[in-house]
Tab-separated table of C-alpha atoms in Angstrom:
chain	number	residue	atom	x	y	z
A	1	MET	CA	-0.035	-0.058	-0.058
A	2	LYS	CA	2.897	2.337	0.910
A	3	ARG	CA	4.422	1.781	-2.436
A	4	THR	CA	1.383	2.420	-4.362
A	5	PHE	CA	0.645	5.626	-2.460
A	6	LEU	CA	4.243	6.831	-3.269
A	7	LEU	CA	3.729	5.923	-7.020
A	8	LEU	CA	0.502	7.869	-7.217
A	9	SER	CA	2.034	10.784	-5.421
A	10	LEU	CA	4.894	10.832	-7.936
A	11	ILE	CA	2.595	10.776	-10.826
A	12	ILE	CA	0.258	13.525	-9.586
A	13	GLY	CA	3.183	15.495	-8.547
A	14	SER	CA	4.915	15.217	-11.930
A	15	LEU	CA	1.624	16.399	-13.535
A	16	PHE	CA	1.754	19.579	-11.460
A	17	ILE	CA	5.355	20.568	-12.206
A	18	SER	CA	5.581	19.177	-15.952
A	19	SER	CA	4.759	22.765	-16.956
A	20	ALA	CA	8.282	23.638	-15.806
A	21	VAL	CA	9.866	20.980	-17.940
A	22	ALA	CA	10.721	22.203	-21.448
A	23	GLN	CA	8.709	20.077	-23.809
A	24	GLN	CA	10.548	19.532	-27.124
A	25	LYS	CA	8.629	19.097	-30.359
A	26	ARG	CA	11.653	17.534	-31.970
A	27	GLU	CA	13.728	15.048	-29.948
A	28	PHE	CA	15.253	11.674	-30.691
A	29	ARG	CA	13.867	9.381	-27.937
A	30	GLY	CA	15.423	5.926	-28.507
A	31	ALA	CA	15.923	2.532	-26.870
A	32	TRP	CA	18.418	-0.167	-27.585
A	33	ILE	CA	17.046	-3.870	-27.842
A	34	GLN	CA	19.971	-6.227	-27.670
A	35	CYS	CA	20.182	-9.915	-28.344
A	36	VAL	CA	23.596	-10.651	-26.813
A	37	ASN	CA	22.215	-10.754	-23.234
A	38	GLY	CA	20.479	-13.960	-24.447
A	39	GLN	CA	16.938	-12.859	-23.769
A	40	PHE	CA	15.622	-14.430	-27.012
A	41	GLN	CA	18.157	-17.309	-27.438
A	42	GLY	CA	16.379	-20.659	-28.103
A	43	LEU	CA	12.931	-19.297	-27.292
A	44	PRO	CA	9.979	-20.372	-29.564
A	45	THR	CA	9.060	-17.612	-31.986
A	46	SER	CA	5.682	-16.993	-30.290
A	47	GLN	CA	7.476	-16.161	-26.967
A	48	ILE	CA	10.132	-13.987	-28.538
A	49	GLN	CA	7.293	-12.204	-30.311
A	50	GLN	CA	5.324	-11.705	-27.102
A	51	THR	CA	8.398	-10.375	-25.212
A	52	LEU	CA	9.130	-7.886	-27.996
A	53	THR	CA	5.526	-6.792	-28.338
A	54	GLN	CA	5.304	-6.040	-24.481
A	55	GLN	CA	8.595	-3.983	-24.592
A	56	LEU	CA	7.386	-2.041	-27.685
A	57	ASP	CA	4.009	-1.464	-26.189
A	58	GLU	CA	5.577	-0.193	-22.929
A	59	LEU	CA	8.103	1.860	-24.806
A	60	GLN	CA	5.529	3.542	-26.930
A	61	LEU	CA	3.621	4.509	-23.815
A	62	MET	CA	6.624	6.142	-22.271
A	63	GLY	CA	7.271	8.307	-25.438
A	64	VAL	CA	9.998	6.324	-27.278
A	65	ASN	CA	10.031	7.111	-31.097
A	66	ALA	CA	12.923	5.134	-32.240
A	67	ILE	CA	14.063	1.509	-31.744
A	68	ILE	CA	17.605	0.444	-32.256
A	69	PHE	CA	17.455	-3.253	-32.757
A	70	GLN	CA	20.511	-5.667	-32.747
A	71	VAL	CA	20.489	-7.685	-36.070
A	72	ARG	CA	24.187	-8.549	-36.486
A	73	PRO	CA	26.101	-9.253	-33.086
A	74	GLU	CA	28.992	-11.619	-34.498
A	75	CYS	CA	28.930	-11.622	-38.320
A	76	ASP	CA	25.663	-13.444	-38.088
A	77	ALA	CA	21.950	-12.428	-38.708
A	78	LEU	CA	18.673	-11.808	-37.047
A	79	TYR	CA	17.409	-11.737	-40.448
A	80	GLN	CA	17.110	-13.647	-43.712
A	81	SER	CA	20.584	-13.342	-45.306
A	82	SER	CA	22.371	-15.133	-47.990
A	83	ILE	CA	25.765	-13.697	-46.895
A	84	GLU	CA	25.841	-14.625	-43.147
A	85	PRO	CA	24.355	-17.472	-41.018
A	86	TRP	CA	21.435	-17.171	-38.607
A	87	SER	CA	22.551	-16.090	-35.238
A	88	ARG	CA	22.769	-18.355	-32.252
A	89	PHE	CA	21.297	-15.495	-30.261
A	90	LEU	CA	18.060	-16.274	-31.943
A	91	THR	CA	17.951	-19.994	-32.389
A	92	GLY	CA	20.479	-21.300	-29.883
A	93	ARG	CA	22.710	-22.713	-32.789
A	94	GLN	CA	24.572	-20.551	-35.208
A	95	GLY	CA	23.204	-21.296	-38.942
A	96	GLN	CA	19.908	-22.782	-37.798
A	97	ALA	CA	16.905	-21.029	-38.919
A	98	PRO	CA	14.222	-20.263	-36.692
A	99	VAL	CA	11.160	-22.834	-36.388
A	100	PRO	CA	8.357	-21.812	-37.121
A	101	TYR	CA	10.017	-19.503	-39.614
A	102	TRP	CA	10.161	-15.850	-39.118
A	103	ASP	CA	12.406	-12.732	-40.020
A	104	PRO	CA	12.978	-10.704	-36.735
A	105	LEU	CA	13.972	-7.692	-38.675
A	106	GLN	CA	11.207	-7.531	-40.893
A	107	TRP	CA	8.761	-8.182	-38.010
A	108	MET	CA	10.274	-5.510	-35.976
A	109	ILE	CA	10.137	-2.908	-38.804
A	110	GLU	CA	6.502	-3.562	-39.198
A	111	GLN	CA	5.815	-3.366	-35.501
A	112	CYS	CA	7.803	-0.234	-35.074
A	113	HIS	CA	6.157	1.479	-37.971
A	114	GLN	CA	2.682	0.537	-36.754
A	115	ARG	CA	3.487	2.419	-33.605
A	116	GLN	CA	4.971	5.549	-35.550
A	117	MET	CA	8.542	4.397	-34.348
A	118	GLU	CA	11.608	4.466	-36.322
A	119	LEU	CA	13.596	1.199	-36.567
A	120	HIS	CA	17.388	1.452	-36.753
A	121	ALA	CA	19.284	-1.807	-37.619
A	122	TRP	CA	22.220	-2.228	-35.197
A	123	ILE	CA	25.328	-4.099	-36.351
A	124	ASN	CA	28.584	-4.925	-34.625
A	125	PRO	CA	30.912	-4.370	-37.682
A	126	TYR	CA	34.137	-6.175	-36.761
A	127	ARG	CA	33.397	-8.649	-33.962
A	128	ALA	CA	33.185	-12.147	-35.593
A	129	LYS	CA	32.848	-14.200	-32.476
A	130	THR	CA	31.879	-13.475	-28.852
A	131	LYS	CA	33.517	-15.224	-25.912
A	132	GLY	CA	30.565	-17.463	-25.170
A	133	THR	CA	30.183	-18.752	-28.808
A	134	THR	CA	31.729	-22.419	-28.952
A	135	ALA	CA	30.632	-23.403	-32.527
A	136	LEU	CA	30.604	-21.437	-35.906
A	137	ALA	CA	28.563	-22.385	-38.827
A	138	GLN	CA	30.428	-23.548	-41.916
A	139	SER	CA	29.316	-20.430	-43.789
A	140	HIS	CA	30.699	-18.036	-41.227
A	141	ILE	CA	33.443	-15.603	-42.248
A	142	ALA	CA	35.878	-16.877	-39.547
A	143	VAL	CA	35.425	-20.350	-40.913
A	144	THR	CA	35.504	-19.465	-44.667
A	145	HIS	CA	38.353	-16.838	-44.355
A	146	PRO	CA	40.181	-17.396	-41.057
A	147	GLU	CA	43.128	-15.477	-42.375
A	148	ARG	CA	40.990	-12.378	-42.252
A	149	CYS	CA	40.322	-12.519	-38.587
A	150	PHE	CA	42.502	-12.476	-35.537
A	151	ALA	CA	41.990	-13.925	-31.967
A	152	TYR	CA	41.696	-11.521	-29.079
A	153	ASP	CA	40.625	-12.174	-25.475
A	154	GLY	CA	38.584	-15.170	-26.422
A	155	MET	CA	36.835	-13.512	-29.393
A	156	GLN	CA	37.463	-13.405	-33.092
A	157	ILE	CA	37.912	-10.070	-34.760
A	158	LEU	CA	37.667	-9.013	-38.546
A	159	ASN	CA	41.066	-7.444	-38.962
A	160	PRO	CA	40.362	-3.703	-39.678
A	161	GLY	CA	43.693	-3.484	-41.391
A	162	ASP	CA	42.352	-5.895	-44.084
A	163	PRO	CA	40.777	-3.898	-46.876
A	164	GLU	CA	38.742	-6.854	-47.896
A	165	ASN	CA	37.026	-6.689	-44.648
A	166	ARG	CA	35.889	-3.047	-45.139
A	167	ASP	CA	34.273	-4.325	-48.409
A	168	TYR	CA	32.721	-7.371	-46.868
A	169	ILE	CA	30.972	-5.398	-44.019
A	170	CYS	CA	29.615	-2.772	-46.524
A	171	GLN	CA	28.397	-5.714	-48.736
A	172	VAL	CA	26.360	-6.969	-45.700
A	173	VAL	CA	25.141	-3.436	-44.994
A	174	ARG	CA	24.184	-2.799	-48.429
A	175	ASP	CA	22.160	-5.920	-48.390
A	176	ILE	CA	20.359	-4.871	-45.412
A	177	VAL	CA	19.528	-1.530	-46.593
A	178	LEU	CA	18.242	-2.461	-49.957
A	179	ARG	CA	16.087	-5.235	-48.830
A	180	TYR	CA	14.584	-3.861	-45.599
A	181	ASP	CA	12.749	-0.655	-44.904
A	182	ILE	CA	14.799	0.499	-42.160
A	183	ASP	CA	15.231	4.159	-41.063
A	184	GLY	CA	18.704	3.868	-39.738
A	185	LEU	CA	21.830	1.829	-39.825
A	186	HIS	CA	23.526	1.883	-36.287
A	187	LEU	CA	26.980	0.903	-35.147
A	188	ASP	CA	28.035	0.750	-31.525
A	189	ASP	CA	31.492	1.129	-30.000
A	190	TYR	CA	33.187	-2.018	-31.099
A	191	PHE	CA	35.933	-1.150	-33.659
A	192	TYR	CA	39.475	-2.384	-32.708
A	193	PRO	CA	38.990	-4.482	-29.503
A	194	TYR	CA	38.866	-3.027	-26.028
A	195	PRO	CA	42.423	-3.374	-24.718
A	196	VAL	CA	43.102	-6.288	-22.308
A	197	ALA	CA	46.299	-6.604	-20.343
A	198	GLY	CA	48.606	-9.080	-21.818
A	199	GLN	CA	46.947	-9.295	-25.261
A	200	THR	CA	48.159	-7.712	-28.492
A	201	ILE	CA	46.636	-6.994	-31.750
A	202	PRO	CA	48.238	-9.207	-34.417
A	203	ASP	CA	48.260	-6.955	-37.355
A	204	ASP	CA	52.031	-6.783	-38.247
A	205	GLN	CA	51.422	-8.299	-41.721
A	206	GLN	CA	48.597	-6.018	-42.579
A	207	TYR	CA	50.668	-3.104	-41.522
A	208	ARG	CA	53.487	-4.163	-43.785
A	209	LEU	CA	51.068	-4.564	-46.668
A	210	TYR	CA	48.853	-1.539	-46.210
A	211	ASN	CA	50.703	0.992	-44.001
A	212	ASN	CA	50.289	3.695	-46.727
A	213	GLY	CA	53.428	5.456	-45.555
A	214	ILE	CA	52.049	6.002	-42.131
A	215	GLN	CA	54.845	5.628	-39.586
A	216	ASP	CA	52.806	5.394	-36.292
A	217	ARG	CA	50.837	2.278	-35.741
A	218	GLY	CA	48.148	4.020	-33.724
A	219	ASP	CA	47.557	6.567	-36.648
A	220	TRP	CA	47.468	3.666	-39.106
A	221	ARG	CA	44.748	1.802	-37.045
A	222	ARG	CA	42.812	5.093	-36.841
A	223	TYR	CA	43.264	5.589	-40.665
A	224	ASN	CA	41.745	2.008	-41.195
A	225	VAL	CA	38.652	2.852	-39.047
A	226	ASN	CA	38.191	6.216	-40.776
A	227	LEU	CA	38.419	4.434	-44.302
A	228	PHE	CA	35.561	1.996	-43.133
A	229	VAL	CA	33.319	4.740	-41.531
A	230	ARG	CA	33.472	6.856	-44.735
A	231	GLN	CA	32.843	3.784	-46.900
A	232	LEU	CA	30.037	2.521	-44.906
A	233	TYR	CA	28.401	6.045	-44.873
A	234	GLU	CA	28.848	6.248	-48.631
A	235	THR	CA	27.475	2.731	-49.168
A	236	VAL	CA	24.239	3.474	-47.022
A	237	HIS	CA	23.345	6.707	-48.786
A	238	THR	CA	24.132	5.476	-52.282
A	239	ALA	CA	21.568	2.517	-51.675
A	240	LYS	CA	18.947	4.703	-50.035
A	241	PRO	CA	19.867	8.419	-49.141
A	242	TRP	CA	17.161	8.738	-46.463
A	243	VAL	CA	18.596	5.857	-44.154
A	244	LYS	CA	20.413	7.666	-41.318
A	245	VAL	CA	23.729	6.278	-40.289
A	246	GLY	CA	24.286	6.538	-36.447
A	247	ILE	CA	27.290	5.519	-34.273
A	248	SER	CA	27.250	5.209	-30.486
A	249	PRO	CA	30.974	5.473	-29.356
A	250	PHE	CA	32.437	4.884	-25.998
A	251	GLY	CA	31.610	7.891	-23.719
A	252	ILE	CA	35.153	9.458	-23.625
A	253	TYR	CA	36.811	10.754	-26.697
A	254	ARG	CA	40.191	11.767	-25.092
A	255	ASN	CA	41.322	12.629	-21.598
A	256	LYS	CA	42.672	16.107	-20.814
A	257	ARG	CA	46.095	14.515	-20.141
A	258	SER	CA	46.238	13.160	-23.828
A	259	SER	CA	44.854	16.371	-25.490
A	260	VAL	CA	44.252	19.967	-24.946
A	261	ILE	CA	40.689	19.520	-26.017
A	262	GLY	CA	40.109	16.407	-24.047
A	263	SER	CA	37.686	16.102	-21.122
A	264	GLN	CA	38.574	16.167	-17.447
A	265	THR	CA	38.366	12.470	-17.110
A	266	ASN	CA	40.481	9.582	-16.457
A	267	GLY	CA	39.372	6.516	-18.473
A	268	LEU	CA	39.550	4.473	-21.544
A	269	GLN	CA	39.749	6.754	-24.791
A	270	ASN	CA	38.143	6.149	-27.987
A	271	TYR	CA	41.030	7.877	-29.904
A	272	ASP	CA	43.910	6.288	-28.228
A	273	ASP	CA	42.640	2.848	-27.081
A	274	LEU	CA	39.962	1.821	-29.744
A	275	TYR	CA	41.482	3.816	-32.492
A	276	ALA	CA	38.198	5.611	-33.145
A	277	ASP	CA	38.520	9.219	-34.137
A	278	VAL	CA	34.863	10.125	-33.582
A	279	LEU	CA	35.414	13.808	-33.934
A	280	MET	CA	36.827	13.404	-37.500
A	281	TRP	CA	33.601	11.573	-38.466
A	282	VAL	CA	31.308	14.035	-37.028
A	283	ASN	CA	33.209	17.096	-38.643
A	284	ASN	CA	33.692	15.307	-41.927
A	285	GLY	CA	29.998	14.523	-42.191
A	286	TRP	CA	30.633	10.625	-42.238
A	287	VAL	CA	27.833	10.111	-39.717
A	288	ASP	CA	24.177	11.327	-39.489
A	289	TYR	CA	23.847	11.258	-35.683
A	290	LEU	CA	26.003	10.388	-32.677
A	291	VAL	CA	25.107	8.646	-29.412
A	292	PRO	CA	28.002	8.653	-27.042
A	293	GLN	CA	27.489	6.141	-24.355
A	294	ILE	CA	27.768	8.409	-21.212
A	295	TYR	CA	26.612	5.492	-18.795
A	296	TRP	CA	28.320	6.860	-15.657
A	297	GLU	CA	26.617	8.933	-12.735
A	298	ILE	CA	27.095	12.575	-12.103
A	299	GLY	CA	29.947	12.753	-9.709
A	300	ASN	CA	31.980	9.772	-10.920
A	301	ARG	CA	35.509	10.285	-10.115
A	302	ALA	CA	36.866	8.942	-13.365
A	303	ALA	CA	34.122	9.891	-15.796
A	304	ASP	CA	31.744	12.377	-14.481
A	305	TYR	CA	28.337	12.554	-16.412
A	306	GLU	CA	27.970	16.310	-16.177
A	307	THR	CA	31.628	16.834	-17.462
A	308	LEU	CA	31.128	14.415	-20.526
A	309	ILE	CA	27.797	15.669	-21.555
A	310	ARG	CA	28.977	19.291	-21.567
A	311	TRP	CA	32.086	18.058	-23.492
A	312	TRP	CA	30.134	16.314	-26.305
A	313	ALA	CA	27.820	19.215	-26.459
A	314	GLN	CA	30.679	21.490	-27.251
A	315	TYR	CA	32.702	19.408	-29.580
A	316	ALA	CA	30.263	16.989	-31.405
A	317	ALA	CA	27.573	19.389	-32.411
A	318	ALA	CA	28.294	19.398	-36.151
A	319	ARG	CA	25.834	16.548	-36.366
A	320	PRO	CA	22.675	15.754	-34.301
A	321	LEU	CA	23.840	14.542	-30.918
A	322	TYR	CA	21.901	12.164	-28.683
A	323	ILE	CA	23.029	10.841	-25.329
A	324	GLY	CA	23.345	7.053	-24.446
A	325	GLU	CA	21.816	6.795	-20.892
A	326	ASP	CA	22.163	3.927	-18.646
A	327	VAL	CA	18.875	3.423	-16.902
A	328	GLU	CA	19.878	1.213	-14.083
A	329	ARG	CA	22.922	3.126	-13.177
A	330	THR	CA	21.114	6.307	-13.112
A	331	VAL	CA	18.462	5.007	-10.514
A	332	ARG	CA	21.206	3.421	-8.331
A	333	ALA	CA	22.948	6.778	-7.995
A	334	ALA	CA	21.829	9.383	-5.506
A	335	ASP	CA	21.340	13.010	-6.724
A	336	LEU	CA	24.405	14.795	-5.314
A	337	MET	CA	21.898	17.831	-4.226
A	338	ASN	CA	19.306	15.734	-2.897
A	339	PRO	CA	20.357	12.219	-1.805
A	340	GLN	CA	16.777	11.122	-1.158
A	341	GLN	CA	16.089	10.844	-4.890
A	342	HIS	CA	18.053	9.238	-7.760
A	343	GLN	CA	19.760	11.311	-10.642
A	344	GLN	CA	17.141	11.122	-13.680
A	345	ALA	CA	15.910	14.599	-12.708
A	346	ALA	CA	19.357	16.085	-12.442
A	347	LYS	CA	20.466	14.587	-15.795
A	348	GLN	CA	17.181	15.782	-17.550
A	349	VAL	CA	18.110	19.315	-16.355
A	350	LEU	CA	21.476	19.127	-17.957
A	351	HIS	CA	19.719	17.943	-21.333
A	352	GLN	CA	17.521	21.008	-20.981
A	353	GLN	CA	20.338	23.321	-20.493
A	354	LEU	CA	22.450	22.186	-23.666
A	355	PRO	CA	20.626	23.121	-26.863
A	356	THR	CA	22.894	20.947	-28.969
A	357	VAL	CA	21.782	17.724	-27.178
A	358	ARG	CA	18.868	16.722	-29.136
A	359	GLY	CA	17.656	13.572	-27.659
A	360	SER	CA	18.743	10.410	-25.863
A	361	VAL	CA	18.855	6.482	-26.215
A	362	LEU	CA	17.993	4.241	-23.337
A	363	TRP	CA	20.379	1.446	-22.291
A	364	TYR	CA	18.581	-0.792	-22.537
A	365	ALA	CA	14.910	-1.335	-23.566
A	366	LYS	CA	13.997	-4.036	-21.040
A	367	ALA	CA	15.646	-2.005	-18.114
A	368	ALA	CA	13.522	0.917	-19.015
A	369	VAL	CA	10.279	-1.207	-19.255
A	370	ASP	CA	11.033	-2.771	-15.820
A	371	ASN	CA	10.541	0.814	-14.612
A	372	PRO	CA	13.271	0.773	-11.818
A	373	GLY	CA	12.912	3.926	-9.562
A	374	ASN	CA	9.944	4.924	-11.585
A	375	TYR	CA	12.243	5.903	-14.546
A	376	ALA	CA	9.717	4.973	-17.081
A	377	THR	CA	6.876	6.564	-15.125
A	378	MET	CA	8.656	9.966	-15.110
A	379	LEU	CA	9.338	9.794	-18.897
A	380	ARG	CA	5.744	8.983	-19.559
A	381	HIS	CA	4.254	11.553	-17.441
A	382	GLN	CA	6.941	14.260	-17.208
A	383	TYR	CA	9.768	14.436	-19.705
A	384	TRP	CA	8.336	12.659	-22.587
A	385	ARG	CA	4.724	13.487	-21.927
A	386	TYR	CA	3.872	14.831	-25.424
A	387	PRO	CA	4.799	13.309	-28.787
A	388	ALA	CA	7.832	14.382	-30.521
A	389	LEU	CA	9.086	14.353	-34.105
A	390	GLN	CA	12.473	13.372	-35.046
A	391	PRO	CA	15.353	16.092	-35.139
A	392	GLN	CA	15.656	17.537	-38.546
A	393	MET	CA	18.728	16.630	-40.762
A	394	PRO	CA	19.015	19.552	-43.430
A	395	PHE	CA	22.365	18.037	-44.567
A	396	LEU	CA	20.095	15.132	-46.021
A	397	ASP	CA	17.014	16.994	-46.874
A	398	LYS	CA	15.486	20.259	-45.726
A	399	LYS	CA	12.593	20.663	-48.310
A	400	ALA	CA	9.231	20.230	-46.649
A	401	PRO	CA	6.486	18.419	-48.624
A	402	GLY	CA	3.159	20.091	-49.588
A	403	LYS	CA	0.408	20.274	-47.066
A	404	PRO	CA	-2.442	17.822	-47.030
A	405	ARG	CA	-5.411	18.707	-49.285
A	406	ARG	CA	-9.137	18.403	-49.188
A	407	LEU	CA	-9.302	18.426	-45.380
A	408	LYS	CA	-12.824	17.817	-44.131
A	409	PRO	CA	-14.859	15.739	-41.529
A	410	ILE	CA	-17.351	13.142	-42.672
A	411	TRP	CA	-19.803	10.891	-41.077
A	412	THR	CA	-19.082	7.125	-41.339
A	413	GLU	CA	-20.344	3.961	-39.902
A	414	ASP	CA	-17.492	4.139	-37.533
A	415	GLY	CA	-18.364	7.666	-36.369
A	416	TYR	CA	-17.120	11.140	-37.196
A	417	VAL	CA	-13.855	11.035	-39.205
A	418	LEU	CA	-11.406	13.797	-40.203
A	419	CYS	CA	-10.131	12.914	-43.587
A	420	TRP	CA	-7.576	14.429	-45.928
A	421	THR	CA	-5.561	13.617	-49.058
A	422	ALA	CA	-1.933	13.204	-49.563
A	423	PRO	CA	-0.136	16.211	-51.055
A	424	LYS	CA	1.389	15.616	-54.430
A	425	GLY	CA	4.995	14.145	-54.498
A	426	LYS	CA	7.231	11.979	-56.687
A	427	ASN	CA	10.602	11.579	-55.001
A	428	TRP	CA	11.790	10.215	-51.604
A	429	ASP	CA	12.319	13.682	-50.347
A	430	ASP	CA	8.878	15.238	-51.107
A	431	VAL	CA	6.454	12.295	-50.554
A	432	ALA	CA	4.407	12.501	-47.446
A	433	VAL	CA	4.770	9.238	-45.409
A	434	ARG	CA	3.104	10.407	-42.137
A	435	TYR	CA	0.764	13.032	-40.794
A	436	VAL	CA	0.678	15.198	-37.426
A	437	VAL	CA	-2.759	16.241	-36.361
A	438	TYR	CA	-3.125	19.261	-33.894
A	439	ARG	CA	-6.101	20.358	-32.022
A	440	PHE	CA	-6.878	23.717	-30.626
A	441	ALA	CA	-9.941	24.833	-28.509
A	442	GLN	CA	-11.874	27.970	-29.568
A	443	GLY	CA	-9.919	31.057	-28.952
A	444	GLU	CA	-6.489	29.224	-28.803
A	445	ARG	CA	-3.895	30.415	-31.276
A	446	ALA	CA	-2.959	27.576	-33.681
A	447	ASN	CA	0.693	27.234	-32.809
A	448	ILE	CA	1.895	23.973	-34.218
A	449	GLU	CA	5.213	24.466	-32.647
A	450	ASP	CA	3.555	23.479	-29.117
A	451	PRO	CA	3.773	19.676	-28.935
A	452	SER	CA	1.042	19.679	-26.166
A	453	HIS	CA	-1.616	20.135	-29.034
A	454	ILE	CA	-0.465	16.976	-30.958
A	455	VAL	CA	-3.275	14.463	-30.873
A	456	ALA	CA	-1.850	11.867	-33.288
A	457	ILE	CA	1.036	10.997	-35.509
A	458	THR	CA	-0.217	8.673	-38.233
A	459	ASP	CA	0.576	7.166	-41.463
A	460	GLN	CA	-3.251	7.109	-42.366
A	461	PRO	CA	-4.973	10.028	-44.153
A	462	PHE	CA	-7.692	10.180	-41.480
A	463	LEU	CA	-8.527	10.287	-37.806
A	464	ARG	CA	-11.480	9.348	-35.842
A	465	LEU	CA	-12.875	12.376	-33.879
A	466	PRO	CA	-14.118	12.372	-30.259
A	467	TYR	CA	-17.659	13.590	-31.170
A	468	VAL	CA	-19.945	14.442	-28.175
A	469	ASP	CA	-22.966	16.530	-29.052
A	470	GLY	CA	-21.711	18.905	-31.865
A	471	THR	CA	-21.719	22.182	-29.693
A	472	THR	CA	-18.116	22.741	-28.926
A	473	LYS	CA	-15.805	24.391	-31.653
A	474	TYR	CA	-12.237	22.974	-32.064
A	475	THR	CA	-9.721	23.883	-34.898
A	476	TYR	CA	-7.780	20.960	-36.302
A	477	ALA	CA	-4.516	21.419	-38.120
A	478	VAL	CA	-2.999	18.550	-40.093
A	479	THR	CA	0.606	18.603	-41.466
A	480	ALA	CA	2.476	16.183	-43.670
A	481	LEU	CA	5.845	14.694	-42.861
A	482	ASP	CA	8.346	13.264	-45.415
A	483	ARG	CA	10.955	10.480	-44.782
A	484	MET	CA	13.087	12.956	-42.856
A	485	GLN	CA	10.341	14.257	-40.963
A	486	ASN	CA	10.375	17.745	-42.607
A	487	GLU	CA	7.141	19.299	-41.810
A	488	SER	CA	4.493	20.947	-44.228
A	489	LYS	CA	2.430	24.143	-43.539
A	490	PRO	CA	-0.662	23.152	-41.924
A	491	ALA	CA	-4.224	22.469	-43.356
A	492	LYS	CA	-6.872	23.659	-40.841
A	493	LYS	CA	-10.466	23.141	-40.215
A	494	THR	CA	-12.740	24.171	-37.572
A	495	ILE	CA	-15.142	21.435	-36.370
A	496	LYS	CA	-17.985	21.280	-33.834
A	497	LEU	CA	-17.616	18.205	-31.639
């Protein structure tokens, strides 16, 4: 009873103070759904789909508008592929197709789009075998081309120094992008392996063959990863120019002791330890969005969250910046200013203070759905209370589609329905794929920049109206969205409900 009362008090209190929280009309609200934790491994199709459906339903309620779904954890596939074998993280044995058959990526695309969520396919580019994998399929790249891999700390890694591996990964990516209606292609932080004491990267032969005159081994490894990131970006956008390329690097670029522009931190470094020059990718436009994994708490001695979010907001703003948030770690840590509560509110304040931070991604979906410390409750009733469109990407497309046509209410056997016709459009960058419906009471200014007036985001050219007795006037405004969620001017209609 005490817990129920506390939860109700939290919800009611959040509704009273929500007006003080800046409500963003455009914000990336993502969640990672991973398979390497074994949550699906060997389960029957119906049970996996039931689990995913329950997670998606809850994520939708809390305001999530994008899912990042892991489909290639170790040069394998959670989708139908003629290039790589089925993943053991799906069926329990690598190379074994699911029974009864289904395609998890295709299923997830359909489920997410039904909920007006984006689906970003998440791949691990170089990792060919995780520690726990004991048997590889005969069609696996580490079996067919062992010379292109190296062993490291119980894993197998596609050697980034081998140009054939860049081409191979991009072949896999092109296949995914061409065959599936994904909204994004996402990489995580695994490039060269995380350093382990006593382990060395065996790339002497590749360095002799492909050093390109680069004298420093570290510079050469960064050069290899840079070549790959650029090639991957071009591969995706050549296949489908609207598919976004996103990367979620480790949370520290460089420490201050290593670089004058480094952060006041003392931890593993992207640039020096993983050979990932993240700022080069951002500044050269080889990525469409960035999600640094700032999983620590505010006040962490080695990697303070506040220090890092401010650092990324300053140095990585040339592309849309979203923050990777660890749900469980956030609720385990006490607020430094108010030890009686956890750090979710304090972190949200930082987000609001930094205009170049344009969203966040929750690590991980199940943790958010489990609602520790009422984390999801606060998203649903306060921070993500209203729907949000995706941040704009004018470097890909900045032209809005035409506005909806022939907007009118009609009576149907299903009730009073607001209908409209799609605007004219021929190409991917001017065809309407979704619509935003706003409602304003009589006397209210029809301000479509206020997300509190959004009543629906839909891919259908109609919306059922809440008719009562036909005596109260409302103004409805409907806008069209293209694939990059550029928004048209509104079509308006005053209706008595």
